[in-house]
Amino acid sequence: MAPSVSVIHSNPLSLLDFVVNKGHGVKGLSELGLETLPHQYIQPPQERLDASNEESNKDSIPVIDMSNWDDPEVAQAICDAARKWGFFQIVNHRVPIHVLEDVKDATLKFFALPAEEKLKYSKERSVTNNIRFGTSFTPETEKALEWKDYLSLFFVSVDEAASLWPPICRNQALDYIEASELIVKKLLKILMNGLNVKEIDESTESILMGSKRINLNYYPKCPNPELTVGVGRHSDVSTLTVLLQDDIGGLFVRNTETMKWIHVPPVSGSLVINVGDALQIISNGHYKSVEHRVSANGNGNRISVPIFVCPRPSDIIGPLPEVVQNGEKPLYKHILYSDYVKHFFRKAHDGKATIDFAKGDS
Ligand SMILES: COc1cc(/C=C/C(=O)SCCNC(=O)CCNC(=O)[C@H](O)C(C)(C)COP(=O)(O)OP(=O)(O)OC[C@H]2O[C@@H](n3cnc4c(N)ncnc43)[C@H](O)[C@@H]2OP(=O)(O)O)ccc1O
Ligand SMILES: O=C(O)CCC(=O)C(=O)O
Ligand SMILES: [Fe+2]
């Protein structure tokens, strides 16, 4: 039986038991009809988004039409955006719209499952570490929790996905991964060309796109959205992230010049692309992995579906030889990629601090 709203507010153990242990997530909390936010979700004032730290001018991240993707001007726009903003949106990307709609529907269906069904995929019960249903980011280490539930699926093979991923969303998630492969390859080719890396051999291809993780994110309607966050400030640890968002909005990106936050408005049929830490390291800082965050909202539920395109866990990553061969100082050392990711996952979101792990001489 669900605890009453007053028990949720007065007993911290009861909240954690309901949200984390019983698998109801923040979706379950939201559906209890809370009128005020439980104190565990109240972020310190400096982590909240308000109008004073939002960009008020009309600067916005570029929307790039990929119809003529061999046009040098398109390549230039992509490389410029990756250098300046670390983020851009793409339209006419060749991922069929029905694939995007289907994976959004499947996300809603997964989160609509009963808590006990979703709990089968939790860290404690999942038959594999490659599948994880969870809430917030790292509830064990966070001072304030985040208003988000997620299902995270690390892609190993179609066979593993077919036997272990939740049946209600596995085909749709696999189709989205498969259909986005072409645009991912094209973007990486363009970005490598922009660094003077003309030939992508097998080992570079593994570093650029040797593994993939797909997350299904659910941000339920929130009482007092101004006091909390959907996702706190972080940069992705991927090479590139391909993000599908719905039409609710709430993703904000740091303008690294003004340090203010810029909204990434939903554009119908588009995909948001962002540079992750692995690409910042590989490119020796030429491409920027930029801090971003998601606000909570009081009007409705939001979903998003990022595909994190990554090196393989066993890859050693560091600035590419082509980038530093002309005497440019390497800003990052060589590191085992899985060490980097473990470092990211073991702490609460902390903005751009993760990349310090890779700083130093190679
Ligand atoms: C969820 O909210 C998020 C997520 C994000 C994500 C942004 C990204 O950029 S994700 C892309 C990450 N890259 C990869 O997954 C590719 C490379 N993968 C690996 O190297 C490995 O698969 C591994 C992730 C290191 C896991 O390997 P494994 O051998 O299983 O290692 P463990 O020691 O068991 O786990 C390490 C540590 O990480 C925790 N963890 C594992 N998976 C997840 C997950 N999906 N979500 C959260 N945490 C995870 C695991 O619990 C371990 O910690 P312990 O404390 O338990 O030791 C951005 C923003 C968000 O809000
Ligand atoms: O939901 C979003 O728009 C972005 C989520 C995000 O930044 C992430 O999952 O890494
Ligand atoms: Fe992110």
Short mmCIF file of C-alpha atoms and ligand atoms in Angstrom, two decimals:
data_model
loop_
_atom_site.label_atom_id
_atom_site.label_comp_id
_atom_site.label_asym_id
_atom_site.label_seq_id
_atom_site.Cartn_x
_atom_site.Cartn_y
_atom_site.Cartn_z
CA MET A 1 0.00 0.00 0.00
CA ALA A 2 1.30 3.50 -0.84
CA PRO A 3 2.21 5.65 2.19
CA SER A 4 0.14 8.76 2.83
CA VAL A 5 1.41 12.18 1.75
CA SER A 6 1.96 13.17 5.39
CA VAL A 7 4.07 10.04 6.04
CA ILE A 8 6.18 10.82 2.94
CA HIS A 9 6.85 14.31 4.29
CA SER A 10 7.55 13.32 7.87
CA ASN A 11 9.51 10.07 7.50
CA PRO A 12 12.67 10.14 5.33
CA LEU A 13 13.01 6.34 5.41
CA SER A 14 9.50 5.93 4.14
CA LEU A 15 10.23 8.22 1.15
CA LEU A 16 13.40 6.35 0.17
CA ASP A 17 11.68 3.00 0.65
CA PHE A 18 8.78 4.02 -1.61
CA VAL A 19 10.85 5.78 -4.29
CA VAL A 20 14.01 3.66 -4.45
CA ASN A 21 13.44 0.27 -2.79
CA LYS A 22 9.87 -0.28 -3.97
CA GLY A 23 10.56 1.09 -7.44
CA HIS A 24 7.87 3.78 -7.54
CA GLY A 25 10.42 6.43 -8.45
CA VAL A 26 9.58 10.12 -8.55
CA LYS A 27 6.80 9.17 -10.94
CA GLY A 28 5.10 7.37 -8.03
CA LEU A 29 5.67 10.37 -5.76
CA SER A 30 4.21 12.73 -8.34
CA GLU A 31 1.16 10.50 -8.71
CA LEU A 32 0.49 10.58 -4.95
CA GLY A 33 -0.62 14.16 -5.58
CA LEU A 34 1.93 15.91 -3.35
CA GLU A 35 1.29 19.62 -3.07
CA THR A 36 4.77 20.49 -1.82
CA LEU A 37 8.18 19.09 -2.64
CA PRO A 38 9.68 16.68 -0.06
CA HIS A 39 12.76 18.30 1.53
CA GLN A 40 15.09 15.60 0.11
CA TYR A 41 14.63 17.16 -3.36
CA ILE A 42 15.25 20.78 -2.36
CA GLN A 43 18.42 21.93 -4.10
CA PRO A 44 20.67 24.63 -2.60
CA PRO A 45 19.79 28.05 -4.08
CA GLN A 46 22.90 28.15 -6.32
CA GLU A 47 21.79 24.95 -8.09
CA ARG A 48 18.31 26.22 -8.94
CA LEU A 49 17.50 27.87 -12.23
CA ASP A 50 15.93 31.28 -12.12
CA ALA A 51 15.38 34.06 -14.64
CA SER A 52 18.49 35.93 -13.45
CA ASN A 53 20.89 33.17 -14.58
CA GLU A 54 19.04 32.42 -17.81
CA GLU A 55 20.32 34.08 -21.00
CA SER A 56 17.96 36.89 -21.86
CA ASN A 57 19.37 37.80 -25.29
CA LYS A 58 18.49 35.81 -28.37
CA ASP A 59 21.74 33.82 -28.58
CA SER A 60 20.83 30.20 -29.18
CA ILE A 61 22.51 26.99 -30.16
CA PRO A 62 22.43 26.38 -33.94
CA VAL A 63 19.86 24.28 -35.77
CA ILE A 64 21.66 22.63 -38.71
CA ASP A 65 19.87 21.21 -41.75
CA MET A 66 21.58 17.94 -42.72
CA SER A 67 19.79 17.54 -46.10
CA ASN A 68 22.97 18.35 -48.04
CA TRP A 69 25.40 16.81 -45.61
CA ASP A 70 28.27 16.76 -48.13
CA ASP A 71 28.11 20.54 -48.47
CA PRO A 72 31.31 22.05 -46.95
CA GLU A 73 29.18 24.79 -45.36
CA VAL A 74 27.26 22.14 -43.40
CA ALA A 75 30.55 20.60 -42.23
CA GLN A 76 31.80 24.04 -41.22
CA ALA A 77 28.62 24.77 -39.25
CA ILE A 78 28.97 21.45 -37.37
CA CYS A 79 32.63 21.98 -36.49
CA ASP A 80 32.00 25.60 -35.46
CA ALA A 81 29.10 24.57 -33.22
CA ALA A 82 31.17 21.79 -31.62
CA ARG A 83 33.99 24.27 -30.92
CA LYS A 84 31.84 27.12 -29.64
CA TRP A 85 28.70 25.64 -28.07
CA GLY A 86 29.38 21.89 -27.77
CA PHE A 87 25.70 21.55 -28.71
CA PHE A 88 23.60 21.83 -31.87
CA GLN A 89 20.29 20.51 -33.17
CA ILE A 90 19.95 18.71 -36.48
CA VAL A 91 16.96 18.40 -38.80
CA ASN A 92 16.60 16.25 -41.95
CA HIS A 93 18.97 13.78 -40.30
CA ARG A 94 17.59 10.67 -42.05
CA VAL A 95 16.42 8.96 -38.85
CA PRO A 96 12.80 8.16 -39.76
CA ILE A 97 10.31 10.16 -37.71
CA HIS A 98 8.28 7.02 -36.93
CA VAL A 99 11.35 5.51 -35.23
CA LEU A 100 11.56 8.59 -32.99
CA GLU A 101 7.83 8.54 -32.25
CA ASP A 102 7.94 4.81 -31.49
CA VAL A 103 10.79 5.10 -29.00
CA LYS A 104 9.00 7.99 -27.23
CA ASP A 105 5.80 5.85 -27.01
CA ALA A 106 7.82 2.90 -25.73
CA THR A 107 9.40 5.12 -23.06
CA LEU A 108 5.97 6.16 -21.81
CA LYS A 109 4.87 2.52 -21.82
CA PHE A 110 7.92 1.36 -19.85
CA PHE A 111 7.36 3.96 -17.13
CA ALA A 112 3.63 3.14 -17.04
CA LEU A 113 4.47 -0.43 -15.94
CA PRO A 114 3.70 -1.36 -12.32
CA ALA A 115 6.55 -0.57 -9.90
CA GLU A 116 7.25 -4.24 -9.20
CA GLU A 117 7.77 -4.87 -12.93
CA LYS A 118 10.24 -1.96 -13.29
CA LEU A 119 12.00 -3.03 -10.09
CA LYS A 120 13.16 -6.20 -11.88
CA TYR A 121 15.65 -3.92 -13.69
CA SER A 122 16.97 -2.10 -10.59
CA LYS A 123 20.66 -2.21 -9.60
CA GLU A 124 19.86 -4.76 -6.87
CA ARG A 125 17.70 -7.10 -8.96
CA SER A 126 18.82 -6.72 -12.56
CA VAL A 127 20.37 -9.90 -13.94
CA THR A 128 23.07 -7.78 -15.58
CA ASN A 129 24.88 -4.54 -14.78
CA ASN A 130 24.17 -3.48 -18.38
CA ILE A 131 20.52 -2.80 -17.54
CA ARG A 132 19.54 -0.43 -14.80
CA PHE A 133 16.25 1.18 -13.74
CA GLY A 134 16.85 3.95 -11.25
CA THR A 135 15.94 7.35 -9.95
CA SER A 136 17.89 10.60 -9.53
CA PHE A 137 21.59 9.98 -10.44
CA THR A 138 23.46 8.48 -7.49
CA PRO A 139 20.97 8.69 -4.58
CA GLU A 140 23.61 7.24 -2.19
CA THR A 141 25.99 10.18 -2.69
CA GLU A 142 23.68 13.10 -3.45
CA LYS A 143 23.00 15.84 -0.91
CA ALA A 144 19.75 16.66 -2.74
CA LEU A 145 17.95 14.21 -5.01
CA GLU A 146 17.02 14.95 -8.63
CA TRP A 147 13.47 14.76 -9.98
CA LYS A 148 14.02 12.06 -12.64
CA ASP A 149 13.58 8.31 -13.15
CA TYR A 150 15.51 6.44 -15.83
CA LEU A 151 16.12 3.14 -17.55
CA SER A 152 19.71 2.78 -18.76
CA LEU A 153 20.62 0.09 -21.31
CA PHE A 154 24.25 -0.55 -22.26
CA PHE A 155 24.23 -2.12 -25.73
CA VAL A 156 26.35 -5.27 -25.97
CA SER A 157 24.64 -7.22 -28.74
CA VAL A 158 21.26 -7.64 -30.41
CA ASP A 159 21.09 -11.12 -28.85
CA GLU A 160 21.61 -9.81 -25.32
CA ALA A 161 19.08 -7.02 -25.90
CA ALA A 162 16.55 -9.48 -27.33
CA SER A 163 16.77 -11.72 -24.30
CA LEU A 164 17.29 -9.23 -21.46
CA TRP A 165 16.02 -5.72 -22.29
CA PRO A 166 12.44 -5.00 -21.15
CA PRO A 167 10.17 -6.39 -23.91
CA ILE A 168 7.95 -3.29 -23.83
CA CYS A 169 10.70 -1.03 -25.20
CA ARG A 170 13.54 -3.20 -26.54
CA ASN A 171 12.68 -3.24 -30.25
CA GLN A 172 11.99 0.49 -30.32
CA ALA A 173 15.26 1.25 -28.49
CA LEU A 174 17.20 -1.03 -30.83
CA ASP A 175 15.57 0.51 -33.92
CA TYR A 176 16.51 4.00 -32.74
CA ILE A 177 20.12 2.94 -32.11
CA GLU A 178 20.33 1.28 -35.52
CA ALA A 179 18.63 4.09 -37.44
CA SER A 180 20.90 6.74 -35.89
CA GLU A 181 24.12 4.91 -36.83
CA LEU A 182 24.38 6.60 -40.25
CA ILE A 183 24.11 10.15 -38.90
CA VAL A 184 26.50 9.37 -36.03
CA LYS A 185 29.13 8.11 -38.51
CA LYS A 186 28.65 11.15 -40.73
CA LEU A 187 28.95 13.61 -37.84
CA LEU A 188 32.08 11.91 -36.51
CA LYS A 189 33.65 11.90 -39.98
CA ILE A 190 32.97 15.62 -40.35
CA LEU A 191 34.27 16.36 -36.86
CA MET A 192 37.44 14.30 -37.41
CA ASN A 193 38.03 16.02 -40.74
CA GLY A 194 37.80 19.33 -38.86
CA LEU A 195 40.75 18.14 -36.74
CA ASN A 196 42.73 17.07 -39.78
CA VAL A 197 42.11 13.38 -39.05
CA LYS A 198 41.43 12.21 -42.61
CA GLU A 199 41.53 8.44 -42.12
CA ILE A 200 39.48 6.74 -39.40
CA ASP A 201 41.18 3.37 -38.80
CA GLU A 202 39.73 0.53 -36.72
CA SER A 203 41.21 1.67 -33.43
CA THR A 204 40.07 5.28 -33.89
CA GLU A 205 36.61 4.05 -34.88
CA SER A 206 36.44 2.01 -31.65
CA ILE A 207 37.45 5.07 -29.62
CA LEU A 208 34.88 7.22 -31.38
CA MET A 209 31.91 4.86 -31.40
CA GLY A 210 32.89 1.45 -30.01
CA SER A 211 30.06 1.29 -27.48
CA LYS A 212 26.59 2.72 -26.97
CA ARG A 213 24.30 3.31 -24.04
CA ILE A 214 20.66 4.38 -24.40
CA ASN A 215 18.76 5.98 -21.52
CA LEU A 216 15.02 6.44 -21.30
CA ASN A 217 14.43 9.45 -19.02
CA TYR A 218 11.15 10.31 -17.31
CA TYR A 219 10.65 13.65 -15.53
CA PRO A 220 7.23 13.67 -13.87
CA LYS A 221 5.21 16.78 -13.18
CA CYS A 222 6.68 18.37 -10.07
CA PRO A 223 5.22 20.41 -7.20
CA ASN A 224 7.56 23.41 -6.59
CA PRO A 225 9.69 22.86 -9.73
CA GLU A 226 11.60 26.06 -8.92
CA LEU A 227 13.16 24.39 -5.84
CA THR A 228 14.64 21.33 -7.56
CA VAL A 229 16.17 20.05 -10.83
CA GLY A 230 15.38 17.27 -13.31
CA VAL A 231 19.09 16.68 -13.91
CA GLY A 232 21.84 18.64 -12.19
CA ARG A 233 24.77 20.34 -13.93
CA HIS A 234 26.96 17.81 -15.70
CA SER A 235 28.71 17.07 -18.94
CA ASP A 236 28.25 13.72 -20.66
CA VAL A 237 31.15 11.27 -20.64
CA SER A 238 30.36 10.11 -24.18
CA THR A 239 32.04 10.97 -27.47
CA LEU A 240 28.78 12.32 -28.88
CA THR A 241 25.27 12.22 -27.44
CA VAL A 242 22.23 12.01 -29.73
CA LEU A 243 19.28 13.27 -27.71
CA LEU A 244 15.61 12.98 -28.55
CA GLN A 245 13.43 15.27 -26.47
CA ASP A 246 9.66 15.68 -26.48
CA ASP A 247 7.84 19.00 -26.89
CA ILE A 248 7.86 20.06 -23.21
CA GLY A 249 11.28 21.77 -23.04
CA GLY A 250 13.57 22.24 -20.04
CA LEU A 251 17.08 21.40 -21.32
CA PHE A 252 19.54 24.22 -20.61
CA VAL A 253 23.13 24.53 -21.84
CA ARG A 254 25.88 26.70 -20.35
CA ASN A 255 27.04 29.59 -22.50
CA THR A 256 30.75 29.29 -21.66
CA GLU A 257 31.35 32.98 -22.43
CA THR A 258 28.62 34.55 -20.28
CA MET A 259 28.22 31.54 -17.94
CA LYS A 260 24.44 31.99 -18.28
CA TRP A 261 22.03 29.20 -19.25
CA ILE A 262 20.53 28.91 -22.72
CA HIS A 263 17.33 26.97 -23.32
CA VAL A 264 17.37 24.31 -26.07
CA PRO A 265 13.86 24.71 -27.47
CA PRO A 266 12.12 21.57 -28.75
CA VAL A 267 12.15 21.59 -32.58
CA SER A 268 9.76 19.10 -34.12
CA GLY A 269 11.57 16.16 -35.76
CA SER A 270 15.00 17.33 -34.60
CA LEU A 271 17.74 15.60 -32.64
CA VAL A 272 20.00 17.43 -30.20
CA ILE A 273 23.68 16.55 -30.62
CA ASN A 274 26.27 17.28 -27.98
CA VAL A 275 29.98 16.74 -27.60
CA GLY A 276 30.90 14.58 -24.59
CA ASP A 277 34.04 14.49 -22.44
CA ALA A 278 35.63 11.67 -24.49
CA LEU A 279 35.57 13.87 -27.62
CA GLN A 280 36.85 16.88 -25.68
CA ILE A 281 39.79 14.72 -24.54
CA ILE A 282 40.43 13.13 -27.96
CA SER A 283 40.32 16.53 -29.67
CA ASN A 284 42.62 18.05 -27.01
CA GLY A 285 39.94 20.56 -26.09
CA HIS A 286 39.14 21.78 -29.61
CA TYR A 287 35.60 20.42 -29.30
CA LYS A 288 33.83 21.33 -26.05
CA SER A 289 31.84 19.05 -23.79
CA VAL A 290 29.57 21.64 -22.29
CA GLU A 291 27.76 21.63 -18.97
CA HIS A 292 24.01 21.18 -19.21
CA ARG A 293 21.05 20.56 -16.95
CA VAL A 294 17.32 19.91 -17.02
CA SER A 295 14.75 21.89 -15.07
CA ALA A 296 11.80 20.25 -13.36
CA ASN A 297 8.41 21.44 -14.48
CA GLY A 298 5.05 21.91 -12.88
CA ASN A 299 2.81 21.51 -15.90
CA GLY A 300 3.30 17.97 -17.15
CA ASN A 301 5.55 14.95 -17.56
CA ARG A 302 8.60 15.15 -19.84
CA ILE A 303 10.59 12.37 -21.48
CA SER A 304 13.90 12.30 -23.31
CA VAL A 305 15.94 9.52 -24.91
CA PRO A 306 19.70 10.06 -25.22
CA ILE A 307 22.00 7.65 -27.02
CA PHE A 308 25.50 8.00 -25.59
CA VAL A 309 27.99 7.07 -28.30
CA CYS A 310 31.19 6.13 -26.48
CA PRO A 311 34.61 4.49 -26.69
CA ARG A 312 34.73 0.83 -25.62
CA PRO A 313 35.25 0.41 -21.86
CA SER A 314 38.65 -1.19 -22.60
CA ASP A 315 39.88 1.66 -24.85
CA ILE A 316 42.69 3.93 -23.75
CA ILE A 317 41.76 7.48 -24.69
CA GLY A 318 43.88 10.62 -24.94
CA PRO A 319 44.54 13.44 -27.43
CA LEU A 320 44.81 12.00 -30.96
CA PRO A 321 48.34 12.06 -32.45
CA GLU A 322 47.14 14.09 -35.48
CA VAL A 323 45.98 16.85 -33.13
CA VAL A 324 49.15 17.20 -31.11
CA GLN A 325 51.72 16.34 -33.78
CA ASN A 326 52.43 19.98 -34.59
CA GLY A 327 53.73 20.76 -31.12
CA GLU A 328 50.38 21.52 -29.50
CA LYS A 329 50.59 20.75 -25.76
CA PRO A 330 48.44 17.74 -24.78
CA LEU A 331 45.92 18.93 -22.19
CA TYR A 332 44.90 15.44 -21.13
CA LYS A 333 46.71 12.24 -20.22
CA HIS A 334 45.89 8.77 -21.54
CA ILE A 335 43.31 6.99 -19.41
CA LEU A 336 41.34 3.75 -19.47
CA TYR A 337 37.85 4.77 -20.57
CA SER A 338 36.01 2.53 -18.06
CA ASP A 339 38.00 4.17 -15.20
CA TYR A 340 36.75 7.53 -16.43
CA VAL A 341 33.11 6.38 -16.57
CA LYS A 342 33.28 4.71 -13.15
CA HIS A 343 34.64 7.98 -11.73
CA PHE A 344 31.64 9.82 -13.26
CA PHE A 345 29.05 7.33 -11.97
CA ARG A 346 30.41 7.17 -8.42
CA LYS A 347 29.79 10.80 -7.50
CA ALA A 348 26.90 13.23 -7.63
CA HIS A 349 26.64 15.59 -10.60
CA ASP A 350 29.32 18.26 -10.23
CA GLY A 351 29.33 20.29 -13.42
CA LYS A 352 32.58 20.09 -15.37
CA ALA A 353 34.65 18.53 -12.56
CA THR A 354 34.70 14.99 -14.02
CA ILE A 355 37.23 15.94 -16.70
CA ASP A 356 39.82 16.90 -14.07
CA PHE A 357 40.35 13.13 -13.80
CA ALA A 358 41.99 13.23 -17.24
CA LYS A 359 43.98 16.44 -16.84
CA GLY A 360 47.74 16.37 -16.84
CA ASP A 361 50.56 15.25 -19.12
CA SER A 362 50.15 12.21 -21.31
C1 LIG B 1 21.50 8.20 -14.98
O1 LIG B 1 21.54 9.62 -15.03
C2 LIG B 1 22.41 10.23 -15.88
C3 LIG B 1 23.24 9.56 -16.76
C4 LIG B 1 24.10 10.31 -17.58
C5 LIG B 1 24.96 9.59 -18.46
C6 LIG B 1 25.82 10.21 -19.28
C7 LIG B 1 26.71 9.44 -20.15
O2 LIG B 1 27.53 9.99 -20.87
S1 LIG B 1 26.52 7.73 -20.12
C8 LIG B 1 27.78 7.03 -21.10
C9 LIG B 1 28.66 6.21 -20.22
N1 LIG B 1 29.53 5.38 -21.02
C10 LIG B 1 29.35 4.06 -21.06
O3 LIG B 1 28.51 3.49 -20.41
C11 LIG B 1 30.28 3.31 -21.98
C12 LIG B 1 31.41 2.68 -21.25
N2 LIG B 1 30.92 1.75 -20.23
C13 LIG B 1 31.71 1.29 -19.26
O4 LIG B 1 32.88 1.63 -19.16
C14 LIG B 1 31.10 0.28 -18.31
O5 LIG B 1 29.95 -0.27 -18.88
C15 LIG B 1 30.74 0.89 -16.92
C16 LIG B 1 29.70 2.00 -17.06
C17 LIG B 1 31.98 1.43 -16.23
C18 LIG B 1 30.14 -0.20 -16.04
O6 LIG B 1 31.03 -1.25 -16.04
P1 LIG B 1 30.99 -2.34 -14.90
O7 LIG B 1 32.11 -3.29 -15.07
O8 LIG B 1 29.63 -2.90 -14.90
O9 LIG B 1 31.42 -1.45 -13.68
P2 LIG B 1 30.87 -1.34 -12.22
O10 LIG B 1 32.10 -1.29 -11.38
O11 LIG B 1 29.88 -2.38 -11.92
O12 LIG B 1 30.16 0.07 -12.22
C19 LIG B 1 30.91 1.20 -12.02
C20 LIG B 1 30.07 2.18 -11.22
O13 LIG B 1 29.16 2.83 -12.10
C21 LIG B 1 27.83 2.64 -11.63
N3 LIG B 1 26.96 2.46 -12.78
C22 LIG B 1 27.11 1.51 -13.71
N4 LIG B 1 26.16 1.69 -14.66
C23 LIG B 1 25.42 2.77 -14.30
C24 LIG B 1 24.31 3.46 -14.86
N5 LIG B 1 23.76 3.08 -16.01
N6 LIG B 1 23.81 4.53 -14.23
C25 LIG B 1 24.34 4.96 -13.08
N7 LIG B 1 25.43 4.37 -12.49
C26 LIG B 1 25.94 3.27 -13.10
C27 LIG B 1 27.87 1.40 -10.79
O14 LIG B 1 26.86 1.47 -9.83
C28 LIG B 1 29.24 1.46 -10.16
O15 LIG B 1 29.25 2.24 -9.00
P3 LIG B 1 29.32 1.51 -7.57
O16 LIG B 1 29.33 2.65 -6.61
O17 LIG B 1 28.10 0.66 -7.48
O18 LIG B 1 30.60 0.72 -7.55
C29 LIG B 1 24.08 11.69 -17.50
C30 LIG B 1 23.24 12.35 -16.61
C31 LIG B 1 22.42 11.61 -15.79
O19 LIG B 1 21.63 12.22 -14.84
O1 LIG B 2 16.66 15.19 -20.73
C1 LIG B 2 17.44 15.89 -21.36
O2 LIG B 2 17.07 16.74 -22.16
C2 LIG B 2 18.94 15.74 -21.16
C3 LIG B 2 19.32 14.64 -20.23
C4 LIG B 2 20.79 14.54 -20.04
O3 LIG B 2 21.49 15.51 -20.04
C5 LIG B 2 21.40 13.20 -19.90
O4 LIG B 2 20.67 12.19 -19.77
O5 LIG B 2 22.65 13.12 -19.92
FE FE B 3 23.59 14.92 -20.28
#
